[in-house]
mmCIF file with all atom_site columns, C-alpha atoms in Angstrom:
data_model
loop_
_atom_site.group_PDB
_atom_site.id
_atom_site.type_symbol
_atom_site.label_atom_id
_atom_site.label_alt_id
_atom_site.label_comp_id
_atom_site.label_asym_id
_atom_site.label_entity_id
_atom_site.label_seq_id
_atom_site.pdbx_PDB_ins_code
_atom_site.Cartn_x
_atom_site.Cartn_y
_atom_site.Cartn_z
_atom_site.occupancy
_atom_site.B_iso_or_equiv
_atom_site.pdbx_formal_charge
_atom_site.auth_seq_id
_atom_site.auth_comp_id
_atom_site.auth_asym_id
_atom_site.auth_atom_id
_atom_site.pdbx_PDB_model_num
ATOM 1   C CA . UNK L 1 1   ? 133.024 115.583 116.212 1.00 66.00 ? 14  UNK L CA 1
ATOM 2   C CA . UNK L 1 2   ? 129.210 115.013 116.996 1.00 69.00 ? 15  UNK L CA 1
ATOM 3   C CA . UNK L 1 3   ? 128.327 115.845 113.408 1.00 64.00 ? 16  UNK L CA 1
ATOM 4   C CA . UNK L 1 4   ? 130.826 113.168 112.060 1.00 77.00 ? 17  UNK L CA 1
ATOM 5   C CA . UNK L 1 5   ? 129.147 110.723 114.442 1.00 87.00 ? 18  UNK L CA 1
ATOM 6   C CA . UNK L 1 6   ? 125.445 111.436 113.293 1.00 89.00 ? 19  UNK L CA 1
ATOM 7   C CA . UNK L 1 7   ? 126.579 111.350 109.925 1.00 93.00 ? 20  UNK L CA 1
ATOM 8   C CA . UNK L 1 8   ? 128.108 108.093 110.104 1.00 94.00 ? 21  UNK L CA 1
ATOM 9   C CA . UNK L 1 9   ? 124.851 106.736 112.105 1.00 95.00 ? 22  UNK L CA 1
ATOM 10  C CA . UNK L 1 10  ? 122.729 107.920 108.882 1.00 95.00 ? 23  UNK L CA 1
ATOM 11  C CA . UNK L 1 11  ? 124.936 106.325 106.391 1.00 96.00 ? 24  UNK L CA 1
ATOM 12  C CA . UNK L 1 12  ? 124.455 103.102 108.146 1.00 97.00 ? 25  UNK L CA 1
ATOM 13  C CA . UNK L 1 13  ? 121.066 103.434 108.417 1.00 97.00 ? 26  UNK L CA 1
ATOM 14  C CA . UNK L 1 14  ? 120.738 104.019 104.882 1.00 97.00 ? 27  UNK L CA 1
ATOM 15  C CA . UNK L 1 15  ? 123.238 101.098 103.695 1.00 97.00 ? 28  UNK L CA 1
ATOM 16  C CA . UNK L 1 16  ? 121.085 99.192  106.065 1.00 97.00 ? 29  UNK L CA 1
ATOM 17  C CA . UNK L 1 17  ? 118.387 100.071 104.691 1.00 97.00 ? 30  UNK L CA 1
ATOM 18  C CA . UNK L 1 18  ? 119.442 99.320  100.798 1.00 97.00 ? 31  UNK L CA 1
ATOM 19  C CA . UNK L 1 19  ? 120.470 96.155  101.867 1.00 98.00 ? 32  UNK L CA 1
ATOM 20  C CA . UNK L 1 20  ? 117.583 95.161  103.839 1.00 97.00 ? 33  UNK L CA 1
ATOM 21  C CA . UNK L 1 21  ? 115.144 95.873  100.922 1.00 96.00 ? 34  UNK L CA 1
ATOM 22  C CA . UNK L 1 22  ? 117.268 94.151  98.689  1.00 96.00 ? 35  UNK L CA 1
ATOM 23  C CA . UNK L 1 23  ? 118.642 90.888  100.325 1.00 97.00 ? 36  UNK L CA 1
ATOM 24  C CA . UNK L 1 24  ? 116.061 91.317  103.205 1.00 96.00 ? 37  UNK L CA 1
ATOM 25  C CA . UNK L 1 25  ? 116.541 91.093  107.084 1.00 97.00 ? 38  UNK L CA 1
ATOM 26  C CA . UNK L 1 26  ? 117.925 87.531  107.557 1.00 96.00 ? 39  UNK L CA 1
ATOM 27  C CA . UNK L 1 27  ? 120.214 87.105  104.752 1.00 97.00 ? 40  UNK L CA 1
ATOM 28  C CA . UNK L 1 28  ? 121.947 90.464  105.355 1.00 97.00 ? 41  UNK L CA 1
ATOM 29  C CA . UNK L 1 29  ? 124.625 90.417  107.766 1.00 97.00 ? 42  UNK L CA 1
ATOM 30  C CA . UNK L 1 30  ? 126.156 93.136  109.689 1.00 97.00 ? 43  UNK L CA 1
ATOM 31  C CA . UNK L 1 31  ? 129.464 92.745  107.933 1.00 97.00 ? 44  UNK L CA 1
ATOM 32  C CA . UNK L 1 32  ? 127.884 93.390  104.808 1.00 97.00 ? 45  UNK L CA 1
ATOM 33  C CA . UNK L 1 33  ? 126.700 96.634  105.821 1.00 97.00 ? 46  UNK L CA 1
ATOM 34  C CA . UNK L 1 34  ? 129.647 97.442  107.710 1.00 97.00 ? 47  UNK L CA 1
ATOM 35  C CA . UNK L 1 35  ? 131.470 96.756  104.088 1.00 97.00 ? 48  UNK L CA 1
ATOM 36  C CA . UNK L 1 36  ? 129.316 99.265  102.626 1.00 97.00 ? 49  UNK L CA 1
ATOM 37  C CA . UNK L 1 37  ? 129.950 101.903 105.043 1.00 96.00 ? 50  UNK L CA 1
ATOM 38  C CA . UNK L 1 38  ? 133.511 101.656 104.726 1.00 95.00 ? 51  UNK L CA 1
ATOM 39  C CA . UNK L 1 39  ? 134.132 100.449 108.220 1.00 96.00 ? 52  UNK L CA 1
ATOM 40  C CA . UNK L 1 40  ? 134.993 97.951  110.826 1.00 95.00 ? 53  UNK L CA 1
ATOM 41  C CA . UNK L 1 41  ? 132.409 95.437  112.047 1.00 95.00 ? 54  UNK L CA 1
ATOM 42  C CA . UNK L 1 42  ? 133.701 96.598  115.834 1.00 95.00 ? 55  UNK L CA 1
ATOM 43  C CA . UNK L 1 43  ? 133.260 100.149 114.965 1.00 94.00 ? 56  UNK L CA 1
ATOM 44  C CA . UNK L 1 44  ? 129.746 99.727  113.431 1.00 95.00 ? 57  UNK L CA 1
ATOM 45  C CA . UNK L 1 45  ? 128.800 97.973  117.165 1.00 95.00 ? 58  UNK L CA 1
ATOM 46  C CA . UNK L 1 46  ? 129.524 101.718 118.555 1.00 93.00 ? 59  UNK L CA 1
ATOM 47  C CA . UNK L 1 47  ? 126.316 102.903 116.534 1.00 94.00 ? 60  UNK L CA 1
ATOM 48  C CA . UNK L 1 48  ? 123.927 99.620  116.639 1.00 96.00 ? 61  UNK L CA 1
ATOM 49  C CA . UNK L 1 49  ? 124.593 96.901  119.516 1.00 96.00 ? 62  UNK L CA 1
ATOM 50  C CA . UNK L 1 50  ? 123.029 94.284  117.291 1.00 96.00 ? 63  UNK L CA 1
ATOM 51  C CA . UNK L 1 51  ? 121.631 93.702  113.166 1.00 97.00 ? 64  UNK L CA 1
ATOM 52  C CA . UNK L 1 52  ? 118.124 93.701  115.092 1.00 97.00 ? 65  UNK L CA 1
ATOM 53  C CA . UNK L 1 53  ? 118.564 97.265  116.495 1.00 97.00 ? 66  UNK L CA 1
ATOM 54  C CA . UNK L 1 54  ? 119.494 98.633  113.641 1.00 97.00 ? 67  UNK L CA 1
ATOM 55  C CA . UNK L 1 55  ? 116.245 96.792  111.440 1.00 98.00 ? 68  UNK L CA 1
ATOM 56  C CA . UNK L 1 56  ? 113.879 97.852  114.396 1.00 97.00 ? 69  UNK L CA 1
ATOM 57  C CA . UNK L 1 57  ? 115.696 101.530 114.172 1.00 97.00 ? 70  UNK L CA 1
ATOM 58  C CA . UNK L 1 58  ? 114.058 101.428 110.757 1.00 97.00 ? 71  UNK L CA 1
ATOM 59  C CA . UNK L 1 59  ? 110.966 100.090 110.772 1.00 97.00 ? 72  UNK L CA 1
ATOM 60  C CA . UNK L 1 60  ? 109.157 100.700 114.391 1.00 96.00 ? 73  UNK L CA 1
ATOM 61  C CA . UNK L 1 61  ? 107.637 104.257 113.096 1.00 94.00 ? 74  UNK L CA 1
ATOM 62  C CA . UNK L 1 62  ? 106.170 102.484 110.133 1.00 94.00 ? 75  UNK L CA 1
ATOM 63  C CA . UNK L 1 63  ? 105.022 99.838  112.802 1.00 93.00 ? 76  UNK L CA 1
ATOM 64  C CA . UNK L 1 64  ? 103.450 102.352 115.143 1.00 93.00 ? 77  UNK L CA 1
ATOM 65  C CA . UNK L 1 65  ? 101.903 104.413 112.237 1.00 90.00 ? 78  UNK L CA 1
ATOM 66  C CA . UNK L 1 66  ? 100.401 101.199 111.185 1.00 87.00 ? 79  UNK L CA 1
ATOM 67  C CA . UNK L 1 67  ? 99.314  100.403 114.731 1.00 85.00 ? 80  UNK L CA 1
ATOM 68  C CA . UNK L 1 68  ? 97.639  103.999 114.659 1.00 83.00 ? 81  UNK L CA 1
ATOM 69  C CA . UNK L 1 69  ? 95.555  103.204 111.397 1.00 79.00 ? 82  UNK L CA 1
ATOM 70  C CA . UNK L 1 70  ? 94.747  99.793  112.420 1.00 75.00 ? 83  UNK L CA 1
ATOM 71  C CA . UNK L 1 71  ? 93.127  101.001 115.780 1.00 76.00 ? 84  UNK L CA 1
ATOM 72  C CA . UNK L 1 72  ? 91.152  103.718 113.587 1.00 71.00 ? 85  UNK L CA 1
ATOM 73  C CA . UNK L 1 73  ? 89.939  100.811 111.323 1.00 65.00 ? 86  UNK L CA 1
ATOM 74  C CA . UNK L 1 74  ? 89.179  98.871  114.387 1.00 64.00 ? 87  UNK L CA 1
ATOM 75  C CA . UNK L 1 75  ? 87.193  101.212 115.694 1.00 60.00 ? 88  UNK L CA 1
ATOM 76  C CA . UNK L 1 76  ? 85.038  101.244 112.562 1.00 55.00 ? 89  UNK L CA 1
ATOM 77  C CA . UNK L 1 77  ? 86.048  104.663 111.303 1.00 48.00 ? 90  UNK L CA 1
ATOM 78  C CA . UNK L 1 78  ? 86.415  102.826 108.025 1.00 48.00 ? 91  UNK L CA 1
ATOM 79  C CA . UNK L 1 79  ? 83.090  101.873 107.890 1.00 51.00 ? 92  UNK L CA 1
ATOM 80  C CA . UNK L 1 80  ? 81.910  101.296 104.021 1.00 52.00 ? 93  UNK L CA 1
ATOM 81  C CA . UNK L 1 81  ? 78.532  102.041 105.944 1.00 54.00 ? 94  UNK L CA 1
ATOM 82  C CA . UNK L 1 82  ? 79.204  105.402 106.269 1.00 52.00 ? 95  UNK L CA 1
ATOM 83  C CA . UNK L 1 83  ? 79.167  106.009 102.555 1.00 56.00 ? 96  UNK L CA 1
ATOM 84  C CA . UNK L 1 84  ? 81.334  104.777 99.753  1.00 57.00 ? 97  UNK L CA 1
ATOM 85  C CA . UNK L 1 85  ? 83.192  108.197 98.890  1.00 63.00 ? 98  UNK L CA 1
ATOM 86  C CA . UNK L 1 86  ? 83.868  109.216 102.607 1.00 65.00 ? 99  UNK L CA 1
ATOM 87  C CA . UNK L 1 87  ? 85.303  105.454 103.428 1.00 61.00 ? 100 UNK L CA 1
ATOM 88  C CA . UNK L 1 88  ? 87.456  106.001 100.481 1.00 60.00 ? 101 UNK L CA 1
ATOM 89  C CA . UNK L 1 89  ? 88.947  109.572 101.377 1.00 68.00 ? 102 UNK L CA 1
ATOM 90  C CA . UNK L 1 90  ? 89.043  108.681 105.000 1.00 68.00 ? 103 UNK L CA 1
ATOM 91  C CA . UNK L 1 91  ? 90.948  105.512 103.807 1.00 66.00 ? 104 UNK L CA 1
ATOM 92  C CA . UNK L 1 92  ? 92.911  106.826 101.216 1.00 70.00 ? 105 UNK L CA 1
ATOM 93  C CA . UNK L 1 93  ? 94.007  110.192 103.499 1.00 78.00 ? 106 UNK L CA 1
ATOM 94  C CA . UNK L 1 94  ? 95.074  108.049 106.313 1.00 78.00 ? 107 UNK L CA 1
ATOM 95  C CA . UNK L 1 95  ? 96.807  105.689 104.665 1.00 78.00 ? 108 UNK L CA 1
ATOM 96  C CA . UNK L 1 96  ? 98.653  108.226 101.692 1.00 83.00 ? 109 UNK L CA 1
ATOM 97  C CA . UNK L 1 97  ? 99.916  110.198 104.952 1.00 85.00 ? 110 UNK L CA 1
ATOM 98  C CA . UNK L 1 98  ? 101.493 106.843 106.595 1.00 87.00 ? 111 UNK L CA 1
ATOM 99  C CA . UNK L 1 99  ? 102.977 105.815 103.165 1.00 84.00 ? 112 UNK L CA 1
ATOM 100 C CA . UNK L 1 100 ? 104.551 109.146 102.596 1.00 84.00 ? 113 UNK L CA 1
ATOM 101 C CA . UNK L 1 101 ? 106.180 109.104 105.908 1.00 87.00 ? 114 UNK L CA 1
ATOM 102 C CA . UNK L 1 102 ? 107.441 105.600 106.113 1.00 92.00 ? 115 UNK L CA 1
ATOM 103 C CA . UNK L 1 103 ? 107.755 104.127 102.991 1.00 91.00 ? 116 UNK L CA 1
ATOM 104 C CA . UNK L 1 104 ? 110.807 102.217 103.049 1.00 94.00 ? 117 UNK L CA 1
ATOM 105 C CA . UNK L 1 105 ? 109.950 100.948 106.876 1.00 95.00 ? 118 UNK L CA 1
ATOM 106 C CA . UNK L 1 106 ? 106.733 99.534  104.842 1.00 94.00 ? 119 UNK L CA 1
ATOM 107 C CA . UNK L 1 107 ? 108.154 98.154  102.744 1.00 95.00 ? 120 UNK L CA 1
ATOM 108 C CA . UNK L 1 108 ? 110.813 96.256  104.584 1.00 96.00 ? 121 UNK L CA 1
ATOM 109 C CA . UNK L 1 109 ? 107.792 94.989  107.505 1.00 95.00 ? 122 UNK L CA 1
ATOM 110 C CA . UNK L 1 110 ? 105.529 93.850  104.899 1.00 94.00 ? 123 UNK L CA 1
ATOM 111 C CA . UNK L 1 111 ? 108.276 92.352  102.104 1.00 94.00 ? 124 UNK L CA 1
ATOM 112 C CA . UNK L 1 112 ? 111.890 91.766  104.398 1.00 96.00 ? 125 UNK L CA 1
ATOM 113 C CA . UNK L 1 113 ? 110.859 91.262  107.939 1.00 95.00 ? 126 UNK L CA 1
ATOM 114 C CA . UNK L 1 114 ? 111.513 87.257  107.866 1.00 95.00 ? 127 UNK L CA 1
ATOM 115 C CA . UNK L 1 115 ? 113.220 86.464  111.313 1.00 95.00 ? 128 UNK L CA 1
ATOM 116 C CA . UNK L 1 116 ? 111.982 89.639  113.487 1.00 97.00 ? 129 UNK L CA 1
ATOM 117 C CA . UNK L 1 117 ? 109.174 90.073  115.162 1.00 96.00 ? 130 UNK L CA 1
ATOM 118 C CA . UNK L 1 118 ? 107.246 91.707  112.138 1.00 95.00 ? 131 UNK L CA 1
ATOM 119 C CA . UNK L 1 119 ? 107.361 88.624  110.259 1.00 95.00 ? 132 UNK L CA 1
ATOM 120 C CA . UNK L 1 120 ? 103.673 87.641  110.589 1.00 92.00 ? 133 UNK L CA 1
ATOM 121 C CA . UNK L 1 121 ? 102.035 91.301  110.346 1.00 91.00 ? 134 UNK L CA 1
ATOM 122 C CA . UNK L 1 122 ? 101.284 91.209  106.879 1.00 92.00 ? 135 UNK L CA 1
ATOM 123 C CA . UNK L 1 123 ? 99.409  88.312  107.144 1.00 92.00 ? 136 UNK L CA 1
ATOM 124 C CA . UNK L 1 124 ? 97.682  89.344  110.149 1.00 90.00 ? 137 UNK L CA 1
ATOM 125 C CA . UNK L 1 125 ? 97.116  92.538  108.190 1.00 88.00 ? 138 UNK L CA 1
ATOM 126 C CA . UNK L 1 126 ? 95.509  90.368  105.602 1.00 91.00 ? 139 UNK L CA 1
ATOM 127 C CA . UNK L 1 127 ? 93.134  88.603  107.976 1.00 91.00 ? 140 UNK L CA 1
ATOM 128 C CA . UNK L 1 128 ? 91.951  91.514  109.581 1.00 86.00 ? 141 UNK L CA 1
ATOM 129 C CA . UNK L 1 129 ? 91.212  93.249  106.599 1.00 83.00 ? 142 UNK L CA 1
ATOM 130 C CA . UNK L 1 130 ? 89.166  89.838  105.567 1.00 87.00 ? 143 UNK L CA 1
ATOM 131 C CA . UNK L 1 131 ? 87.524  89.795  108.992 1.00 85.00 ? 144 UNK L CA 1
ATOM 132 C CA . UNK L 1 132 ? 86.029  93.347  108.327 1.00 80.00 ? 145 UNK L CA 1
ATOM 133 C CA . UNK L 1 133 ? 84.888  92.666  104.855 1.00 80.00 ? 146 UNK L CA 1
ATOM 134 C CA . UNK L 1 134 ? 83.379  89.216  105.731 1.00 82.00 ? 147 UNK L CA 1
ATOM 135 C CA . UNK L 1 135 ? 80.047  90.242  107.165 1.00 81.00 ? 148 UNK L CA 1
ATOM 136 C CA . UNK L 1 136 ? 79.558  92.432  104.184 1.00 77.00 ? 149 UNK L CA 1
ATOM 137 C CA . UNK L 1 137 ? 79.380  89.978  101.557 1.00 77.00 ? 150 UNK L CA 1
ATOM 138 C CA . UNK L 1 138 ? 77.723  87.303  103.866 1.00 75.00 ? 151 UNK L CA 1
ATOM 139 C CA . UNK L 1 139 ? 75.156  87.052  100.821 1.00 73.00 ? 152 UNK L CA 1
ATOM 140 C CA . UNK L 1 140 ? 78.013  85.597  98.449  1.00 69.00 ? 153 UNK L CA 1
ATOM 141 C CA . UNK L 1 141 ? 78.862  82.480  98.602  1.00 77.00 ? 154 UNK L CA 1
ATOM 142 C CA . UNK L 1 142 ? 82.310  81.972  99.746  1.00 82.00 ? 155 UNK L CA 1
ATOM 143 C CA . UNK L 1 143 ? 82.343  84.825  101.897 1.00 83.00 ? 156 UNK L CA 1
ATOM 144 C CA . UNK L 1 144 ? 85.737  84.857  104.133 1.00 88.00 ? 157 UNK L CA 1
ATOM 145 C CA . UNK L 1 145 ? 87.696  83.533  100.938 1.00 89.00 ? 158 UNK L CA 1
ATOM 146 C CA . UNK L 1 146 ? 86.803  86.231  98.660  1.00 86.00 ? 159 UNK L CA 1
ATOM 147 C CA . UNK L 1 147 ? 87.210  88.912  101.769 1.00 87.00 ? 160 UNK L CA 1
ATOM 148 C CA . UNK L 1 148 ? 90.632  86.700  102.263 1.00 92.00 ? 161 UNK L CA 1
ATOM 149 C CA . UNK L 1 149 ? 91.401  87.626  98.481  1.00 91.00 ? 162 UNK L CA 1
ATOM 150 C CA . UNK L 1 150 ? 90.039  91.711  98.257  1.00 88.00 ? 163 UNK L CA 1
ATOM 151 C CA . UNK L 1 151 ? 92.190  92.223  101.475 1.00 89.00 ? 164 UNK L CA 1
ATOM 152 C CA . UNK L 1 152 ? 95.246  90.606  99.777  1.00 93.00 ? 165 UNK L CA 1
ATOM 153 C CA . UNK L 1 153 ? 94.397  92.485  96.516  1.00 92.00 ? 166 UNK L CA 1
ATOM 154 C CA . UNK L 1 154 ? 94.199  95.678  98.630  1.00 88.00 ? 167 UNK L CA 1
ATOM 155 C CA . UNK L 1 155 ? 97.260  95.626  100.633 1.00 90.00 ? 168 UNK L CA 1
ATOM 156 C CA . UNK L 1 156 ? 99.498  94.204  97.964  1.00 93.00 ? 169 UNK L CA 1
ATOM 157 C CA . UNK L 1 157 ? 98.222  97.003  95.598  1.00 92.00 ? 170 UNK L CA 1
ATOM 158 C CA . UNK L 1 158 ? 99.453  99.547  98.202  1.00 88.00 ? 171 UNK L CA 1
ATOM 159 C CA . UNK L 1 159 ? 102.759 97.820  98.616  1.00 91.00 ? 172 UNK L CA 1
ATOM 160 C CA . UNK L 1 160 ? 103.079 97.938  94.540  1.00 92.00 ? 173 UNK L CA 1
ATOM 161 C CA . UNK L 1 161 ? 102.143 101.694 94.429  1.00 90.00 ? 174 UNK L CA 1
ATOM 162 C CA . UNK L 1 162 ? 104.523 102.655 97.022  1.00 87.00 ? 175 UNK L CA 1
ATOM 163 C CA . UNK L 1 163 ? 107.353 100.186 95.319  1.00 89.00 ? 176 UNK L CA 1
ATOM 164 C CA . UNK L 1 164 ? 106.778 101.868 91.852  1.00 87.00 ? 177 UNK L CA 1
ATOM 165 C CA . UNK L 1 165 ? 106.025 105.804 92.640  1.00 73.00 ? 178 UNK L CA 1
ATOM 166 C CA . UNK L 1 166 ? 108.371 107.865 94.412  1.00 74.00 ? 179 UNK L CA 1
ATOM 167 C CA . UNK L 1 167 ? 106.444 111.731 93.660  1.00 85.00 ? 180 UNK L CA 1
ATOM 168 C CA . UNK L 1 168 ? 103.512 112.264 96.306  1.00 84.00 ? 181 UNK L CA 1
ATOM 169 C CA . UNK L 1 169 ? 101.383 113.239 93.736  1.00 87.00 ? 182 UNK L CA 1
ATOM 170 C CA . UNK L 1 170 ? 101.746 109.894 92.086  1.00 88.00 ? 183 UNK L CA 1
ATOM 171 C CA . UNK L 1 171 ? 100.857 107.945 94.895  1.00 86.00 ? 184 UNK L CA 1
ATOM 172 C CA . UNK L 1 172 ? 98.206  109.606 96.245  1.00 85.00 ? 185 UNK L CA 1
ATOM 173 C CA . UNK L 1 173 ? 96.582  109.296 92.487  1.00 88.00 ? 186 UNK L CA 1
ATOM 174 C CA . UNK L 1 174 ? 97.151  105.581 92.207  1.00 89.00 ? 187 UNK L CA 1
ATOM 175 C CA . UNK L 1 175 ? 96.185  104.875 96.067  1.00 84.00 ? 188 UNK L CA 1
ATOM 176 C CA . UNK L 1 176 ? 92.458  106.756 95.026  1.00 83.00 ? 189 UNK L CA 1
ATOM 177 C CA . UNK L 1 177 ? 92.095  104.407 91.778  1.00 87.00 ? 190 UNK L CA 1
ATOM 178 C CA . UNK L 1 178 ? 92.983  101.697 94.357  1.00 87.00 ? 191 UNK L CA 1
ATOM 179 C CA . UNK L 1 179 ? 91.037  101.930 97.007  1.00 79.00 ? 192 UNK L CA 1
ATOM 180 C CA . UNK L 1 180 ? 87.893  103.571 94.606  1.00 81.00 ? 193 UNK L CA 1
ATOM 181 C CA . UNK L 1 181 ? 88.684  99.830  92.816  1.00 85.00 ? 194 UNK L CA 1
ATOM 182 C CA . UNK L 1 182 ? 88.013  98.234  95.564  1.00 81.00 ? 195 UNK L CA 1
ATOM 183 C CA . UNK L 1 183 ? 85.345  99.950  97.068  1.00 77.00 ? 196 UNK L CA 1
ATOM 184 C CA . UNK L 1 184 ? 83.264  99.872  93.817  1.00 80.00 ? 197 UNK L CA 1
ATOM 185 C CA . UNK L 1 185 ? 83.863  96.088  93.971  1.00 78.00 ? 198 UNK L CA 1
ATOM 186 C CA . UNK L 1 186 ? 82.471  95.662  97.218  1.00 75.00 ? 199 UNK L CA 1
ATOM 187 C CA . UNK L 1 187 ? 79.558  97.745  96.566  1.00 74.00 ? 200 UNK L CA 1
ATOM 188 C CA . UNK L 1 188 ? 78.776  96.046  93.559  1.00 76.00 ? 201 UNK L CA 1
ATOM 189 C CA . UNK L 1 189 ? 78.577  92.997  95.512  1.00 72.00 ? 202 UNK L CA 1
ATOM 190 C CA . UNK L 1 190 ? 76.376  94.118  97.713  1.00 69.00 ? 203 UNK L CA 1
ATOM 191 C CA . UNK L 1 191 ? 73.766  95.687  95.168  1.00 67.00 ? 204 UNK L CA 1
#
């Protein structure tokens, strides 16, 4: 009887999930999912106590794995000062692993979380991003708005790559010419 209960929690969590990436968090409905499971609104409440439970079911590891790689960039293991190639595998490693692991949680906090409390973490994503490069092209003019625009260019390159390749081996390929990209760009900035 257990088994018939976990199965029927996974196939809501991956309706859910479909329909989340697809109509995104606030115009998908619990109904709707319960339709596409095949059962009753009431008995879907037996599983998930609310739509939010059920979105935060799918998306918190991706949030705490980004958590985990934002405190590492925080604490300037990311450094482009410590040499372009080993900021790019460092990068590249630590963010291929966290893409691999929770893609479609990504992907629904940085393109479907309007309405939850992941809503603004793309941007602030952005920002910080910006607010690392900033002080490296402080010779440019225009500083924070070209850091504003290599951040965006960076993260919405990683959401595109994880979109568009579903083999490992693709992503990790296209995540290298990304990030190698845009750490060539920066450096050739700064020559």
């Amino acid at each position: 009887m257990q088994v018939l209960k976990d199965e029927l929690r996974h196939k809501i969590m991956l309706e859910a999930e479909h329909l989340f990436l697809q109509k995104g968090y606030a115009r998908t409905s619990l109904q709707m999912i319960a339709d596409k499971v095949n059962i009753s609104k009431s008995n879907l409440y037996h599983y998930f106590k609310s739509k939010e439970e059920l979105f935060y079911e799918l998306t918190d590891g991706a949030a705490e794995g980004l958590k985990s790689l934002i405190l590492r960039f925080r604490d300037k293991r990311f450094d482009l000062h410590t040499g372009a190639r080993e900021y790019q595998v460092l990068l590249t490693e630590e963010v291929i692993s966290l893409l691999l692991a929770q893609k479609y949680g990504l992907l629904l906090i940085m393109e479907q979380a309007q309405g939850t409390r992941y809503e603004g973490l793309r941007t602030s994503l952005i920002d910080m991003f910006a607010l690392k490069m900033a002080p490296l092209l402080s010779d440019e003019d225009n500083c924070e708005l070209l850091a504003q625009i290599m951040a965006r260019n960076l993260l919405d390159g990683a959401v595109q790559i994880i979109k568009n390749r579903v083999r490992p081996r693709d992503v990790r390929t296209n995540l290298n010419r990304l990030v190698e990209y845009h750490t060539k760009g920066i450096n050739a900035l700064l020559k």
